[in-house]
PDB file of C-alpha atoms in Angstrom:
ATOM      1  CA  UNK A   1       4.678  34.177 -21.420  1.00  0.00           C
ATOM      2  CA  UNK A   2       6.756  33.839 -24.776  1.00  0.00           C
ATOM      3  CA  UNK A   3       7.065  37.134 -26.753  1.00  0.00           C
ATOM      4  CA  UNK A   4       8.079  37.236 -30.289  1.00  0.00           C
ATOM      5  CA  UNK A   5      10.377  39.958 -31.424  1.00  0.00           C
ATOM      6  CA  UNK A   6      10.782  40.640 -34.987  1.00  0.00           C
ATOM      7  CA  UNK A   7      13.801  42.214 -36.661  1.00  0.00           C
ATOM      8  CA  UNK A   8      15.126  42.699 -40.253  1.00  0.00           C
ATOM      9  CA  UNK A   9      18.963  42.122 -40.472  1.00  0.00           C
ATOM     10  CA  UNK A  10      21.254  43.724 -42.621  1.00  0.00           C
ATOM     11  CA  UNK A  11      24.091  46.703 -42.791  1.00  0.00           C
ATOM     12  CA  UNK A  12      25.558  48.589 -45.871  1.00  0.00           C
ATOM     13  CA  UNK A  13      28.418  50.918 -45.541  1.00  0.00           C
ATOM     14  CA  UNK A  14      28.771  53.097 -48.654  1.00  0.00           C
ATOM     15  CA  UNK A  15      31.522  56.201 -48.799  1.00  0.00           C
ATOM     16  CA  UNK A  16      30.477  58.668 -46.978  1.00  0.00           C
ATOM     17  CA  UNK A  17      26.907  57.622 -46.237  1.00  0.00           C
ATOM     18  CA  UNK A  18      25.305  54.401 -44.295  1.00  0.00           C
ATOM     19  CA  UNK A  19      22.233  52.129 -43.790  1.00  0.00           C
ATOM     20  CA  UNK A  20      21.472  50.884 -41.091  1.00  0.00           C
ATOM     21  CA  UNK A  21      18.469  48.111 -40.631  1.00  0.00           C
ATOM     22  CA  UNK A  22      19.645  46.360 -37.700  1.00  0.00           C
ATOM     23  CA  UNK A  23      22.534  43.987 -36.975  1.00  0.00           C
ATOM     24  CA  UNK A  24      25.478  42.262 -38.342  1.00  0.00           C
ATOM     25  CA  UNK A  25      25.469  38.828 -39.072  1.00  0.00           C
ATOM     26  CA  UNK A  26      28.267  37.034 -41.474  1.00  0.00           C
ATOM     27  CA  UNK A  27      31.039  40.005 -43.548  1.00  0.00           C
ATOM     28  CA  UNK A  28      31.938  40.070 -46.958  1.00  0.00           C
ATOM     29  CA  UNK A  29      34.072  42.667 -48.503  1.00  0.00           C
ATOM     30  CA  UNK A  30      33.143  44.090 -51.531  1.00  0.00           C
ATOM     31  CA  UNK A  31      36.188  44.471 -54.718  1.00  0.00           C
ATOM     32  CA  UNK A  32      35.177  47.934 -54.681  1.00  0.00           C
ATOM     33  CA  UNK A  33      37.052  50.294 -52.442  1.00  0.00           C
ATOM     34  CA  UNK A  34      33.907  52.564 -51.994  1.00  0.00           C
ATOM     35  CA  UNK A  35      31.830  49.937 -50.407  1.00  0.00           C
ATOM     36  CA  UNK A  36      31.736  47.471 -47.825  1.00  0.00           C
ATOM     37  CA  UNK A  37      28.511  44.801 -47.567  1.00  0.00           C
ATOM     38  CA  UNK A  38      28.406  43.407 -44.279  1.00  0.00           C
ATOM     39  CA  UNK A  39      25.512  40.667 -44.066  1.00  0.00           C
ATOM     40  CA  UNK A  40      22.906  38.740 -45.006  1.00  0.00           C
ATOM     41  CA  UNK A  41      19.283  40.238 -45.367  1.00  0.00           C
ATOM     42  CA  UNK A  42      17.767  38.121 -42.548  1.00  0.00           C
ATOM     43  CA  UNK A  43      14.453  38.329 -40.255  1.00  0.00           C
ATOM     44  CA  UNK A  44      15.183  37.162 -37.174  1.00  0.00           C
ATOM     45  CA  UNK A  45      12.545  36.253 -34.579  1.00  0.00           C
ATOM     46  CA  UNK A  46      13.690  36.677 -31.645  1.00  0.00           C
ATOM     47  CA  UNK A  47      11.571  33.972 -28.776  1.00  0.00           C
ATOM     48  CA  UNK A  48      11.861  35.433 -25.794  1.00  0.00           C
ATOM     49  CA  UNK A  49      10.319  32.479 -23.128  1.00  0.00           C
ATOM     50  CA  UNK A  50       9.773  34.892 -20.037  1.00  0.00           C
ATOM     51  CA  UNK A  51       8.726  34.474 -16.174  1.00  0.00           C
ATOM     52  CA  UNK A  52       8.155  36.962 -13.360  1.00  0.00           C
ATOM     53  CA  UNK A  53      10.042  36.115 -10.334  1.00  0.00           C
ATOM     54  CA  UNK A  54       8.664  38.957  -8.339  1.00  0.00           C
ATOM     55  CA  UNK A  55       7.475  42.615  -8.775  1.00  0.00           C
ATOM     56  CA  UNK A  56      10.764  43.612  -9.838  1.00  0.00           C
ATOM     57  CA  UNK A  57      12.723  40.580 -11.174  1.00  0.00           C
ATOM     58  CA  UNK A  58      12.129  39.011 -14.495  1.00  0.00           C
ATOM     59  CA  UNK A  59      13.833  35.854 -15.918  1.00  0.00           C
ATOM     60  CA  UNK A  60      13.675  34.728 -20.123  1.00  0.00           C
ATOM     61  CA  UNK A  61      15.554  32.725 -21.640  1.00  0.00           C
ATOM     62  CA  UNK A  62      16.692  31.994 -25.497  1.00  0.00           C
ATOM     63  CA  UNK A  63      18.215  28.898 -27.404  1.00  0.00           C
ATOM     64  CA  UNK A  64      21.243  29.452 -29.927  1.00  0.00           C
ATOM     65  CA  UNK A  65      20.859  28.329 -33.364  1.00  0.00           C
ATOM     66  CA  UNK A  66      22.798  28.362 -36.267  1.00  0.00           C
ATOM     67  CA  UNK A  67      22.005  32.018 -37.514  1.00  0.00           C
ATOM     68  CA  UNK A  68      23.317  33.875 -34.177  1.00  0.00           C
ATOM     69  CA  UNK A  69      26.701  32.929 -34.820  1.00  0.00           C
ATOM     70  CA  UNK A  70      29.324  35.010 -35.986  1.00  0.00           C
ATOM     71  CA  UNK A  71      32.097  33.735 -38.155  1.00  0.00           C
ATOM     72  CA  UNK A  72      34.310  32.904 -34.878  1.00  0.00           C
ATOM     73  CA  UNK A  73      31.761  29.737 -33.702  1.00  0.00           C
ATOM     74  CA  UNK A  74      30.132  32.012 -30.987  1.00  0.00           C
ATOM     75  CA  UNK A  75      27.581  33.755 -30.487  1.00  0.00           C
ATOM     76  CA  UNK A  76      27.132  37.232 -31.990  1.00  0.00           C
ATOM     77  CA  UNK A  77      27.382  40.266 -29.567  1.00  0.00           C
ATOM     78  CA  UNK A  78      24.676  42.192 -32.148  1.00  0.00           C
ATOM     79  CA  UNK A  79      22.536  39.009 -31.057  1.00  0.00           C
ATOM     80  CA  UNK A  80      23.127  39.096 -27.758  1.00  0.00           C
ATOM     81  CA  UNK A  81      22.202  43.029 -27.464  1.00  0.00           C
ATOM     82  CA  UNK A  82      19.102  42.168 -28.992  1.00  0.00           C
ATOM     83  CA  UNK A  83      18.414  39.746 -26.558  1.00  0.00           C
ATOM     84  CA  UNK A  84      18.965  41.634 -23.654  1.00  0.00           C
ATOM     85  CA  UNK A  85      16.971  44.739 -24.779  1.00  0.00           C
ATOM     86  CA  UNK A  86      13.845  42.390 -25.901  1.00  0.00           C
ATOM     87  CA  UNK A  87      14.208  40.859 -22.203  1.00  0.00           C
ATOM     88  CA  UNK A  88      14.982  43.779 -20.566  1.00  0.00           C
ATOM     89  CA  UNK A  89      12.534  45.703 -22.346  1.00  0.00           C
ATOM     90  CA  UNK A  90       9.863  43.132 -21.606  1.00  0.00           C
ATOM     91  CA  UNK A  91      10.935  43.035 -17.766  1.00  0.00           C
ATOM     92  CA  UNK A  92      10.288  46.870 -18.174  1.00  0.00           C
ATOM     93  CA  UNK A  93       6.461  46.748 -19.785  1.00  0.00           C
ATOM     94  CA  UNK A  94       5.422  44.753 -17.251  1.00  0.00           C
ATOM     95  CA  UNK A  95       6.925  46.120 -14.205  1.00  0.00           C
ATOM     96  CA  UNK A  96       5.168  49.431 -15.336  1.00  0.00           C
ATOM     97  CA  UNK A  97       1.742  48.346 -15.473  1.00  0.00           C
ATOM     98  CA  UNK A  98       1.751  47.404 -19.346  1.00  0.00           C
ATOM     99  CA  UNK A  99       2.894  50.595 -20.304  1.00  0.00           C
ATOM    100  CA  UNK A 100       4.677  50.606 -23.351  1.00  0.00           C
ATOM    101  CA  UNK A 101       8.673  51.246 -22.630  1.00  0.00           C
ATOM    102  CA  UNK A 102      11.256  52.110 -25.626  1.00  0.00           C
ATOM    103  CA  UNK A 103      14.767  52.133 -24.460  1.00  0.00           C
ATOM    104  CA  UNK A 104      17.044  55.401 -23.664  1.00  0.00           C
ATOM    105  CA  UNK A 105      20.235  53.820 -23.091  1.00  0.00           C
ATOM    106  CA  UNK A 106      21.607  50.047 -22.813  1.00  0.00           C
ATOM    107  CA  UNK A 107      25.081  49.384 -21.814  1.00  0.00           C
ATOM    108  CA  UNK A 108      25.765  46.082 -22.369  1.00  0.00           C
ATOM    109  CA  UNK A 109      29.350  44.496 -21.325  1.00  0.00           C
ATOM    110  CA  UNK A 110      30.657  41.290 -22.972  1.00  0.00           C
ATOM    111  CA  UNK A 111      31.895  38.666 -20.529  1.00  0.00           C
ATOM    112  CA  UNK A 112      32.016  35.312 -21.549  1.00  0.00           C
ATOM    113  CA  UNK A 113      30.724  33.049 -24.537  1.00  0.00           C
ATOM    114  CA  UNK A 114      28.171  30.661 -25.837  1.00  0.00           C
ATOM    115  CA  UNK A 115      27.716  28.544 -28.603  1.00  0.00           C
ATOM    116  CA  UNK A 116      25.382  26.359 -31.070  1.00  0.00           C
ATOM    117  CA  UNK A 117      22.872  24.798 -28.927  1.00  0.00           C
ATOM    118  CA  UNK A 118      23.284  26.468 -25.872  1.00  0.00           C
ATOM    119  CA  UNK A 119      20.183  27.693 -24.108  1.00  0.00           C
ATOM    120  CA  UNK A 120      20.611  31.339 -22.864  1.00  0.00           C
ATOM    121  CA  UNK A 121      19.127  32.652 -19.577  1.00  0.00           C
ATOM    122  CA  UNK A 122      18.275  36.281 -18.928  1.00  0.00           C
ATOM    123  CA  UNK A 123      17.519  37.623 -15.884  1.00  0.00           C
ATOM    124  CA  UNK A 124      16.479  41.651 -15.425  1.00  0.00           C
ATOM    125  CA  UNK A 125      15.608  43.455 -11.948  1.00  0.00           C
ATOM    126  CA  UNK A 126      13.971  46.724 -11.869  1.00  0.00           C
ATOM    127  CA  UNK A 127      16.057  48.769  -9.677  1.00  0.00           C
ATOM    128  CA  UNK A 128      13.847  52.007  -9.558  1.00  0.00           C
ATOM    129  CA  UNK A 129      10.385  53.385 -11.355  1.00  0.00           C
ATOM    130  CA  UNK A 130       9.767  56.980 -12.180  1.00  0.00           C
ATOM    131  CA  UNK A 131       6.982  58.596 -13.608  1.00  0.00           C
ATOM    132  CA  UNK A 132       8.049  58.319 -16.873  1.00  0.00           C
ATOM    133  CA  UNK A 133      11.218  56.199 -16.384  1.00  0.00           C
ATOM    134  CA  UNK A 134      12.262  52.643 -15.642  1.00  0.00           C
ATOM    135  CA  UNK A 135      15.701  51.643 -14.465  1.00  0.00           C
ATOM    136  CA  UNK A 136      16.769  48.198 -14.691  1.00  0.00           C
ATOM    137  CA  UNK A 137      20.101  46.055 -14.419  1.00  0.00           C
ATOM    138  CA  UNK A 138      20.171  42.447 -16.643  1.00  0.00           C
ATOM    139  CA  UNK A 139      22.646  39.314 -17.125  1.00  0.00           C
ATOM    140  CA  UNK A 140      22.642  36.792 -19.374  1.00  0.00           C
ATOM    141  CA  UNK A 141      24.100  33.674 -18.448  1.00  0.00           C
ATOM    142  CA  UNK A 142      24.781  30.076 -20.132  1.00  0.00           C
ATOM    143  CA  UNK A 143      25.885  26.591 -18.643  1.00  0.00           C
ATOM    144  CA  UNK A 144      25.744  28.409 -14.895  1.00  0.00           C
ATOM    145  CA  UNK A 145      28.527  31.201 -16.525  1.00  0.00           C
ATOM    146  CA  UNK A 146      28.120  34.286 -17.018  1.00  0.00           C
ATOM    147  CA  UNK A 147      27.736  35.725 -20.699  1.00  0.00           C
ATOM    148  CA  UNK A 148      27.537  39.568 -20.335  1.00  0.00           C
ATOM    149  CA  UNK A 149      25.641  42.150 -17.899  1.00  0.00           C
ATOM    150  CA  UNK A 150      24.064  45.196 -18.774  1.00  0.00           C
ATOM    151  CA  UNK A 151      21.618  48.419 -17.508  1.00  0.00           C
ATOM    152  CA  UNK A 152      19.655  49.895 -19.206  1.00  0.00           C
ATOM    153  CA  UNK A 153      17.043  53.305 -18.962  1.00  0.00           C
ATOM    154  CA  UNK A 154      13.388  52.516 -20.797  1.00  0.00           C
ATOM    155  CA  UNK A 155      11.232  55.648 -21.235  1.00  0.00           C
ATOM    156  CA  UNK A 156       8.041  54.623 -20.660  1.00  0.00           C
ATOM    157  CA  UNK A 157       5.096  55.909 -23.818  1.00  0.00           C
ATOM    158  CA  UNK A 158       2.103  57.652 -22.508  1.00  0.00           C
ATOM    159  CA  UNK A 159       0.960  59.200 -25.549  1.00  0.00           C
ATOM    160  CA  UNK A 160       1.243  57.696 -29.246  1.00  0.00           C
ATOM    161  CA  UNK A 161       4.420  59.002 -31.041  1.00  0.00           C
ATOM    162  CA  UNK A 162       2.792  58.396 -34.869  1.00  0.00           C
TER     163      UNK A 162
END
């Protein structure tokens, strides 16, 4: 299955105030000392390629272009996030029956690097379903290393919020 994720890209930091759309991608510091810019206005599709290795394990997998880099070469960690909530989020839908799942909490740590080119491969594993929860624990990894790890809570939607 290959699920699209759209996202809009960009962060303002004004005195005393913020916007928030999404992620950061490139930073540029404004002359005035009132305001920061950080990023580009950007949509970024996120193509999520994903498999089901069982009832409870899930494996995607992303390829790094130019755009999820950060100013060091490497891939961005705001990218990476995104990456493991789509996939993790995914894992989560499906493990509960196509129920729609939003996420509660996602702790995501940072463990190694990839780069332009390199093709990124998630894997998620449900670890225990509730009634209205779904627990899960994902890595990423690239070139057989591992990138970062993370778990996560999804809540899953019975009823419509809008």
């Amino acid at each position: 299955n290959i699920y699209n994720i759209g996202l809009l890209y960009s962060i303002t930091f004004r005195k005393f105030s913020s916007t928030f759309e999404s992620d950061v991608l490139h930073s540029n510091r404004s002359h005035q000392e009132d305001k920061l810019d950080i990023g580009l206005k950007v949509k970024l599709v996120i193509q999520l390629n994903s498999n089901r290795i069982s009832n409870l394990e899930f494996e995607f997998k992303v390829k790094i272009d130019e755009n999820k880099l950060n100013s060091a070469g490497i891939t961005h960690g705001g990218y990476i996030c995104s990456v493991i909530d789509a996939g993790a989020g995914a894992a989560a839908h499906r493990a509960s029956k196509n129920t729609n799942c939003v996420t509660i909490s996602l702790d995501v740590k940072f463990i190694g690097v990839s780069k332009l080119g390199d093709e990124i491969i998630g894997f998620a594993k449900i670890q225990k379903i509730t009634n209205s929860l779904v627990f899960l624990n994902c890595y990423l990894k690239s070139k057989s290393k591992l990138v970062a790890s993370a778990s996560g809570v999804w809540k899953k939607m019975t009823k419509k919020i809008f």
